[in-house]
Amino acid sequence: MESGKILMSGVCRMLLRAGGSGVLLCCVLLMQCAVISGQEFSGIRVPAGFRVELYADDELAHDIHSLTLDSRGRVVVSGPGYVRILLDSDGDGRADRFQQFADGPATGSQGMYFHG
């Protein structure tokens, strides 16, 4: 992943570089984002040197409640009725498929913790 890249899917993952050492931060964007022409994100402002890119669309993961990274660095998301691992099979920096990790819970925001 490039320094200063933000990956989007209703949630984001940022890689910041400070003094030569990388710091990985995970955050949840609690706002609605509109995709315009497949590349533009309405209402999202980021500091100079950062950019916003689509990582996964609504077909792969809709109404995301939680996001984490697993021990292999893969993006894991949960929403109503699913927990999914988002996969970038072709290495283009965008998820193109998912692996179903669990079915449920049906509703509600939840944190995610799993061993393995």
Short mmCIF file of N, CA and C in Angstrom, two decimals:
data_model
loop_
_atom_site.label_atom_id
_atom_site.label_comp_id
_atom_site.label_asym_id
_atom_site.label_seq_id
_atom_site.Cartn_x
_atom_site.Cartn_y
_atom_site.Cartn_z
N MET A 1 0.84 -1.19 0.00
CA MET A 1 0.00 0.00 0.00
C MET A 1 0.88 1.23 0.00
N GLU A 2 0.47 2.23 -0.75
CA GLU A 2 1.22 3.47 -0.82
C GLU A 2 1.04 4.30 0.45
N SER A 3 2.05 5.06 0.79
CA SER A 3 1.94 6.00 1.90
C SER A 3 0.90 7.05 1.58
N GLY A 4 0.04 7.34 2.56
CA GLY A 4 -0.95 8.39 2.38
C GLY A 4 -2.20 7.97 1.65
N LYS A 5 -2.44 6.71 1.47
CA LYS A 5 -3.62 6.26 0.75
C LYS A 5 -4.75 5.95 1.74
N ILE A 6 -5.94 6.35 1.40
CA ILE A 6 -7.11 6.01 2.20
C ILE A 6 -7.98 5.08 1.37
N LEU A 7 -8.35 3.95 1.93
CA LEU A 7 -9.23 3.02 1.25
C LEU A 7 -10.62 3.14 1.84
N MET A 8 -11.64 3.18 1.00
CA MET A 8 -13.00 3.42 1.46
C MET A 8 -13.90 2.21 1.23
N SER A 9 -14.84 2.04 2.13
CA SER A 9 -15.93 1.09 1.96
C SER A 9 -16.96 1.42 3.01
N GLY A 10 -17.26 2.69 3.21
CA GLY A 10 -18.11 3.10 4.31
C GLY A 10 -17.27 3.25 5.57
N VAL A 11 -16.10 2.67 5.52
CA VAL A 11 -15.11 2.75 6.58
C VAL A 11 -13.78 2.98 5.90
N CYS A 12 -12.77 3.30 6.64
CA CYS A 12 -11.50 3.54 5.96
C CYS A 12 -10.34 2.93 6.70
N ARG A 13 -9.26 2.80 5.98
CA ARG A 13 -8.00 2.34 6.54
C ARG A 13 -6.97 3.34 6.06
N MET A 14 -6.17 3.88 6.97
CA MET A 14 -5.17 4.88 6.58
C MET A 14 -3.78 4.39 6.94
N LEU A 15 -2.84 4.67 6.11
CA LEU A 15 -1.43 4.42 6.40
C LEU A 15 -0.74 5.77 6.41
N LEU A 16 -0.19 6.12 7.56
CA LEU A 16 0.51 7.39 7.71
C LEU A 16 2.00 7.12 7.84
N ARG A 17 2.80 8.00 7.28
CA ARG A 17 4.24 7.86 7.44
C ARG A 17 4.74 9.03 8.25
N ALA A 18 5.46 8.71 9.31
CA ALA A 18 6.00 9.75 10.19
C ALA A 18 7.44 9.38 10.52
N GLY A 19 8.35 10.20 10.08
CA GLY A 19 9.76 9.97 10.40
C GLY A 19 10.29 8.64 9.92
N GLY A 20 9.76 8.12 8.81
CA GLY A 20 10.27 6.86 8.27
C GLY A 20 9.58 5.63 8.80
N SER A 21 8.80 5.74 9.87
CA SER A 21 8.12 4.55 10.39
C SER A 21 6.64 4.65 10.06
N GLY A 22 6.06 3.55 9.62
CA GLY A 22 4.64 3.53 9.26
C GLY A 22 3.77 3.28 10.48
N VAL A 23 2.67 3.97 10.57
CA VAL A 23 1.71 3.78 11.65
C VAL A 23 0.38 3.47 10.99
N LEU A 24 -0.22 2.33 11.34
CA LEU A 24 -1.50 1.94 10.76
C LEU A 24 -2.62 2.36 11.69
N LEU A 25 -3.56 3.11 11.17
CA LEU A 25 -4.71 3.56 11.94
C LEU A 25 -5.98 3.05 11.28
N CYS A 26 -6.94 2.62 12.09
CA CYS A 26 -8.25 2.26 11.58
C CYS A 26 -9.25 3.25 12.13
N CYS A 27 -10.17 3.67 11.31
CA CYS A 27 -11.19 4.58 11.77
C CYS A 27 -12.50 4.27 11.08
N VAL A 28 -13.58 4.69 11.68
CA VAL A 28 -14.90 4.54 11.09
C VAL A 28 -15.39 5.92 10.70
N LEU A 29 -15.81 6.08 9.47
CA LEU A 29 -16.38 7.33 9.02
C LEU A 29 -17.88 7.27 9.23
N LEU A 30 -18.38 8.07 10.15
CA LEU A 30 -19.80 8.06 10.46
C LEU A 30 -20.50 9.14 9.63
N MET A 31 -20.47 8.95 8.35
CA MET A 31 -21.11 9.89 7.43
C MET A 31 -21.55 9.12 6.21
N GLN A 32 -22.45 9.68 5.46
CA GLN A 32 -22.86 9.06 4.22
C GLN A 32 -21.99 9.61 3.11
N CYS A 33 -21.57 8.75 2.21
CA CYS A 33 -20.73 9.15 1.10
C CYS A 33 -21.46 8.81 -0.19
N ALA A 34 -21.43 9.70 -1.13
CA ALA A 34 -22.01 9.44 -2.44
C ALA A 34 -20.89 9.17 -3.42
N VAL A 35 -21.05 8.14 -4.23
CA VAL A 35 -20.08 7.86 -5.27
C VAL A 35 -20.60 8.49 -6.55
N ILE A 36 -19.82 9.38 -7.13
CA ILE A 36 -20.19 10.08 -8.36
C ILE A 36 -19.18 9.70 -9.42
N SER A 37 -19.64 9.19 -10.53
CA SER A 37 -18.77 8.77 -11.64
C SER A 37 -17.78 7.70 -11.20
N GLY A 38 -18.08 6.94 -10.18
CA GLY A 38 -17.22 5.86 -9.73
C GLY A 38 -15.96 6.29 -9.00
N GLN A 39 -15.64 7.59 -8.94
CA GLN A 39 -14.38 8.03 -8.35
C GLN A 39 -14.51 9.16 -7.35
N GLU A 40 -15.54 9.97 -7.42
CA GLU A 40 -15.64 11.14 -6.57
C GLU A 40 -16.48 10.83 -5.33
N PHE A 41 -16.08 11.36 -4.19
CA PHE A 41 -16.78 11.13 -2.94
C PHE A 41 -17.24 12.47 -2.39
N SER A 42 -18.51 12.67 -2.36
CA SER A 42 -19.09 13.94 -1.94
C SER A 42 -18.97 14.14 -0.44
N GLY A 43 -18.50 15.31 -0.02
CA GLY A 43 -18.50 15.68 1.39
C GLY A 43 -17.35 15.16 2.21
N ILE A 44 -16.41 14.44 1.63
CA ILE A 44 -15.28 13.92 2.38
C ILE A 44 -14.09 14.84 2.16
N ARG A 45 -13.54 15.35 3.26
CA ARG A 45 -12.35 16.20 3.17
C ARG A 45 -11.20 15.49 3.88
N VAL A 46 -10.05 15.48 3.26
CA VAL A 46 -8.87 14.85 3.84
C VAL A 46 -7.71 15.83 3.78
N PRO A 47 -6.72 15.67 4.67
CA PRO A 47 -5.57 16.57 4.66
C PRO A 47 -4.78 16.47 3.35
N ALA A 48 -4.02 17.50 3.08
CA ALA A 48 -3.15 17.52 1.90
C ALA A 48 -2.25 16.29 1.91
N GLY A 49 -2.08 15.68 0.77
CA GLY A 49 -1.24 14.49 0.66
C GLY A 49 -2.00 13.18 0.79
N PHE A 50 -3.27 13.25 1.17
CA PHE A 50 -4.11 12.05 1.26
C PHE A 50 -5.07 12.04 0.09
N ARG A 51 -5.58 10.87 -0.23
CA ARG A 51 -6.63 10.77 -1.23
C ARG A 51 -7.63 9.69 -0.82
N VAL A 52 -8.81 9.75 -1.39
CA VAL A 52 -9.88 8.80 -1.09
C VAL A 52 -10.09 7.94 -2.33
N GLU A 53 -10.15 6.62 -2.12
CA GLU A 53 -10.40 5.70 -3.22
C GLU A 53 -11.42 4.66 -2.78
N LEU A 54 -12.22 4.20 -3.71
CA LEU A 54 -13.19 3.15 -3.43
C LEU A 54 -12.45 1.83 -3.22
N TYR A 55 -12.75 1.14 -2.12
CA TYR A 55 -12.18 -0.17 -1.86
C TYR A 55 -13.20 -1.27 -2.11
N ALA A 56 -14.43 -1.07 -1.67
CA ALA A 56 -15.49 -2.05 -1.88
C ALA A 56 -16.80 -1.30 -2.03
N ASP A 57 -17.66 -1.80 -2.91
CA ASP A 57 -18.93 -1.12 -3.09
C ASP A 57 -20.03 -1.82 -2.29
N ASP A 58 -21.23 -1.30 -2.44
CA ASP A 58 -22.38 -1.78 -1.67
C ASP A 58 -22.74 -3.22 -2.00
N GLU A 59 -22.36 -3.70 -3.17
CA GLU A 59 -22.67 -5.08 -3.54
C GLU A 59 -21.84 -6.08 -2.73
N LEU A 60 -20.63 -5.71 -2.33
CA LEU A 60 -19.79 -6.60 -1.53
C LEU A 60 -20.09 -6.50 -0.05
N ALA A 61 -20.41 -5.31 0.42
CA ALA A 61 -20.63 -5.10 1.86
C ALA A 61 -21.52 -3.88 2.03
N HIS A 62 -22.76 -4.10 2.42
CA HIS A 62 -23.70 -3.00 2.58
C HIS A 62 -23.93 -2.70 4.06
N ASP A 63 -24.24 -1.46 4.36
CA ASP A 63 -24.59 -1.02 5.72
C ASP A 63 -23.59 -1.52 6.77
N ILE A 64 -22.32 -1.26 6.54
CA ILE A 64 -21.26 -1.75 7.43
C ILE A 64 -21.38 -1.12 8.81
N HIS A 65 -21.31 -1.98 9.84
CA HIS A 65 -21.33 -1.53 11.23
C HIS A 65 -19.93 -1.46 11.82
N SER A 66 -19.10 -2.45 11.49
CA SER A 66 -17.78 -2.57 12.11
C SER A 66 -16.75 -2.98 11.08
N LEU A 67 -15.50 -2.62 11.35
CA LEU A 67 -14.38 -2.98 10.50
C LEU A 67 -13.20 -3.34 11.38
N THR A 68 -12.44 -4.32 10.96
CA THR A 68 -11.18 -4.64 11.61
C THR A 68 -10.25 -5.22 10.55
N LEU A 69 -9.01 -5.44 10.92
CA LEU A 69 -8.06 -6.14 10.07
C LEU A 69 -7.73 -7.44 10.76
N ASP A 70 -7.71 -8.55 10.01
CA ASP A 70 -7.35 -9.82 10.63
C ASP A 70 -5.83 -9.96 10.72
N SER A 71 -5.36 -11.08 11.24
CA SER A 71 -3.93 -11.27 11.46
C SER A 71 -3.13 -11.31 10.16
N ARG A 72 -3.81 -11.47 9.02
CA ARG A 72 -3.15 -11.48 7.72
C ARG A 72 -3.29 -10.14 6.99
N GLY A 73 -3.85 -9.12 7.69
CA GLY A 73 -3.98 -7.79 7.11
C GLY A 73 -5.18 -7.61 6.20
N ARG A 74 -6.08 -8.59 6.17
CA ARG A 74 -7.28 -8.48 5.32
C ARG A 74 -8.35 -7.66 6.04
N VAL A 75 -9.14 -6.94 5.26
CA VAL A 75 -10.23 -6.13 5.80
C VAL A 75 -11.40 -7.05 6.11
N VAL A 76 -11.89 -6.99 7.36
CA VAL A 76 -13.05 -7.77 7.79
C VAL A 76 -14.13 -6.79 8.21
N VAL A 77 -15.33 -6.94 7.65
CA VAL A 77 -16.42 -6.03 7.95
C VAL A 77 -17.64 -6.81 8.42
N SER A 78 -18.49 -6.13 9.19
CA SER A 78 -19.76 -6.74 9.58
C SER A 78 -20.88 -5.74 9.34
N GLY A 79 -22.03 -6.29 9.04
CA GLY A 79 -23.24 -5.51 8.81
C GLY A 79 -24.44 -6.35 9.18
N PRO A 80 -25.62 -5.93 8.78
CA PRO A 80 -26.82 -6.68 9.16
C PRO A 80 -26.84 -8.08 8.55
N GLY A 81 -26.60 -9.08 9.38
CA GLY A 81 -26.68 -10.47 8.95
C GLY A 81 -25.41 -11.06 8.39
N TYR A 82 -24.28 -10.39 8.50
CA TYR A 82 -23.05 -10.95 7.93
C TYR A 82 -21.80 -10.43 8.63
N VAL A 83 -20.75 -11.26 8.56
CA VAL A 83 -19.37 -10.86 8.81
C VAL A 83 -18.61 -11.39 7.60
N ARG A 84 -17.91 -10.49 6.88
CA ARG A 84 -17.24 -10.86 5.64
C ARG A 84 -15.79 -10.40 5.63
N ILE A 85 -14.95 -11.21 5.00
CA ILE A 85 -13.57 -10.83 4.72
C ILE A 85 -13.56 -10.33 3.29
N LEU A 86 -13.15 -9.07 3.10
CA LEU A 86 -13.10 -8.49 1.76
C LEU A 86 -11.76 -8.82 1.12
N LEU A 87 -11.78 -9.34 -0.09
CA LEU A 87 -10.57 -9.83 -0.74
C LEU A 87 -10.29 -9.10 -2.05
N ASP A 88 -9.03 -8.79 -2.26
CA ASP A 88 -8.55 -8.16 -3.49
C ASP A 88 -7.79 -9.23 -4.26
N SER A 89 -8.48 -10.00 -5.08
CA SER A 89 -7.88 -11.14 -5.78
C SER A 89 -6.88 -10.76 -6.85
N ASP A 90 -7.09 -9.62 -7.51
CA ASP A 90 -6.22 -9.25 -8.62
C ASP A 90 -5.16 -8.21 -8.27
N GLY A 91 -5.09 -7.80 -6.99
CA GLY A 91 -4.04 -6.91 -6.53
C GLY A 91 -4.13 -5.47 -7.02
N ASP A 92 -5.34 -5.03 -7.42
CA ASP A 92 -5.50 -3.66 -7.91
C ASP A 92 -5.85 -2.65 -6.82
N GLY A 93 -5.86 -3.09 -5.57
CA GLY A 93 -6.16 -2.18 -4.46
C GLY A 93 -7.64 -2.03 -4.16
N ARG A 94 -8.48 -2.84 -4.80
CA ARG A 94 -9.93 -2.82 -4.57
C ARG A 94 -10.43 -4.23 -4.33
N ALA A 95 -11.32 -4.36 -3.36
CA ALA A 95 -11.92 -5.67 -3.10
C ALA A 95 -12.79 -6.04 -4.29
N ASP A 96 -12.65 -7.29 -4.76
CA ASP A 96 -13.46 -7.74 -5.88
C ASP A 96 -14.33 -8.94 -5.52
N ARG A 97 -14.15 -9.46 -4.32
CA ARG A 97 -14.99 -10.56 -3.83
C ARG A 97 -14.91 -10.59 -2.31
N PHE A 98 -15.74 -11.42 -1.71
CA PHE A 98 -15.69 -11.57 -0.26
C PHE A 98 -15.76 -13.04 0.11
N GLN A 99 -15.27 -13.34 1.30
CA GLN A 99 -15.39 -14.66 1.90
C GLN A 99 -16.32 -14.50 3.09
N GLN A 100 -17.41 -15.25 3.10
CA GLN A 100 -18.36 -15.16 4.22
C GLN A 100 -17.70 -15.78 5.44
N PHE A 101 -17.56 -15.01 6.51
CA PHE A 101 -16.95 -15.51 7.74
C PHE A 101 -18.02 -16.03 8.69
N ALA A 102 -19.16 -15.32 8.77
CA ALA A 102 -20.26 -15.74 9.65
C ALA A 102 -21.56 -15.14 9.16
N ASP A 103 -22.66 -15.83 9.43
CA ASP A 103 -24.00 -15.30 9.20
C ASP A 103 -24.52 -14.76 10.51
N GLY A 104 -25.08 -13.55 10.50
CA GLY A 104 -25.59 -12.93 11.72
C GLY A 104 -24.55 -12.00 12.30
N PRO A 105 -24.87 -11.22 13.28
CA PRO A 105 -26.20 -11.01 13.85
C PRO A 105 -27.08 -10.23 12.88
N ALA A 106 -28.40 -10.31 13.09
CA ALA A 106 -29.35 -9.69 12.18
C ALA A 106 -29.35 -8.17 12.26
N THR A 107 -29.15 -7.61 13.46
CA THR A 107 -29.22 -6.16 13.63
C THR A 107 -28.20 -5.69 14.64
N GLY A 108 -28.04 -4.37 14.68
CA GLY A 108 -27.24 -3.75 15.74
C GLY A 108 -25.78 -3.61 15.40
N SER A 109 -25.19 -2.57 15.93
CA SER A 109 -23.75 -2.38 15.80
C SER A 109 -23.05 -3.25 16.82
N GLN A 110 -21.92 -3.77 16.43
CA GLN A 110 -21.17 -4.62 17.34
C GLN A 110 -19.70 -4.47 17.03
N GLY A 111 -18.88 -4.70 18.03
CA GLY A 111 -17.46 -4.77 17.78
C GLY A 111 -17.15 -6.16 17.28
N MET A 112 -15.97 -6.36 16.76
CA MET A 112 -15.60 -7.69 16.29
C MET A 112 -14.33 -8.13 16.99
N TYR A 113 -14.35 -9.33 17.48
CA TYR A 113 -13.16 -9.94 18.04
C TYR A 113 -13.25 -11.42 17.74
N PHE A 114 -12.21 -11.96 17.17
CA PHE A 114 -12.16 -13.40 16.97
C PHE A 114 -10.72 -13.83 17.02
N HIS A 115 -10.51 -15.05 17.48
CA HIS A 115 -9.17 -15.59 17.62
C HIS A 115 -8.82 -16.33 16.33
N GLY A 116 -7.67 -16.02 15.75
CA GLY A 116 -7.25 -16.74 14.56
C GLY A 116 -7.09 -15.84 13.46
#
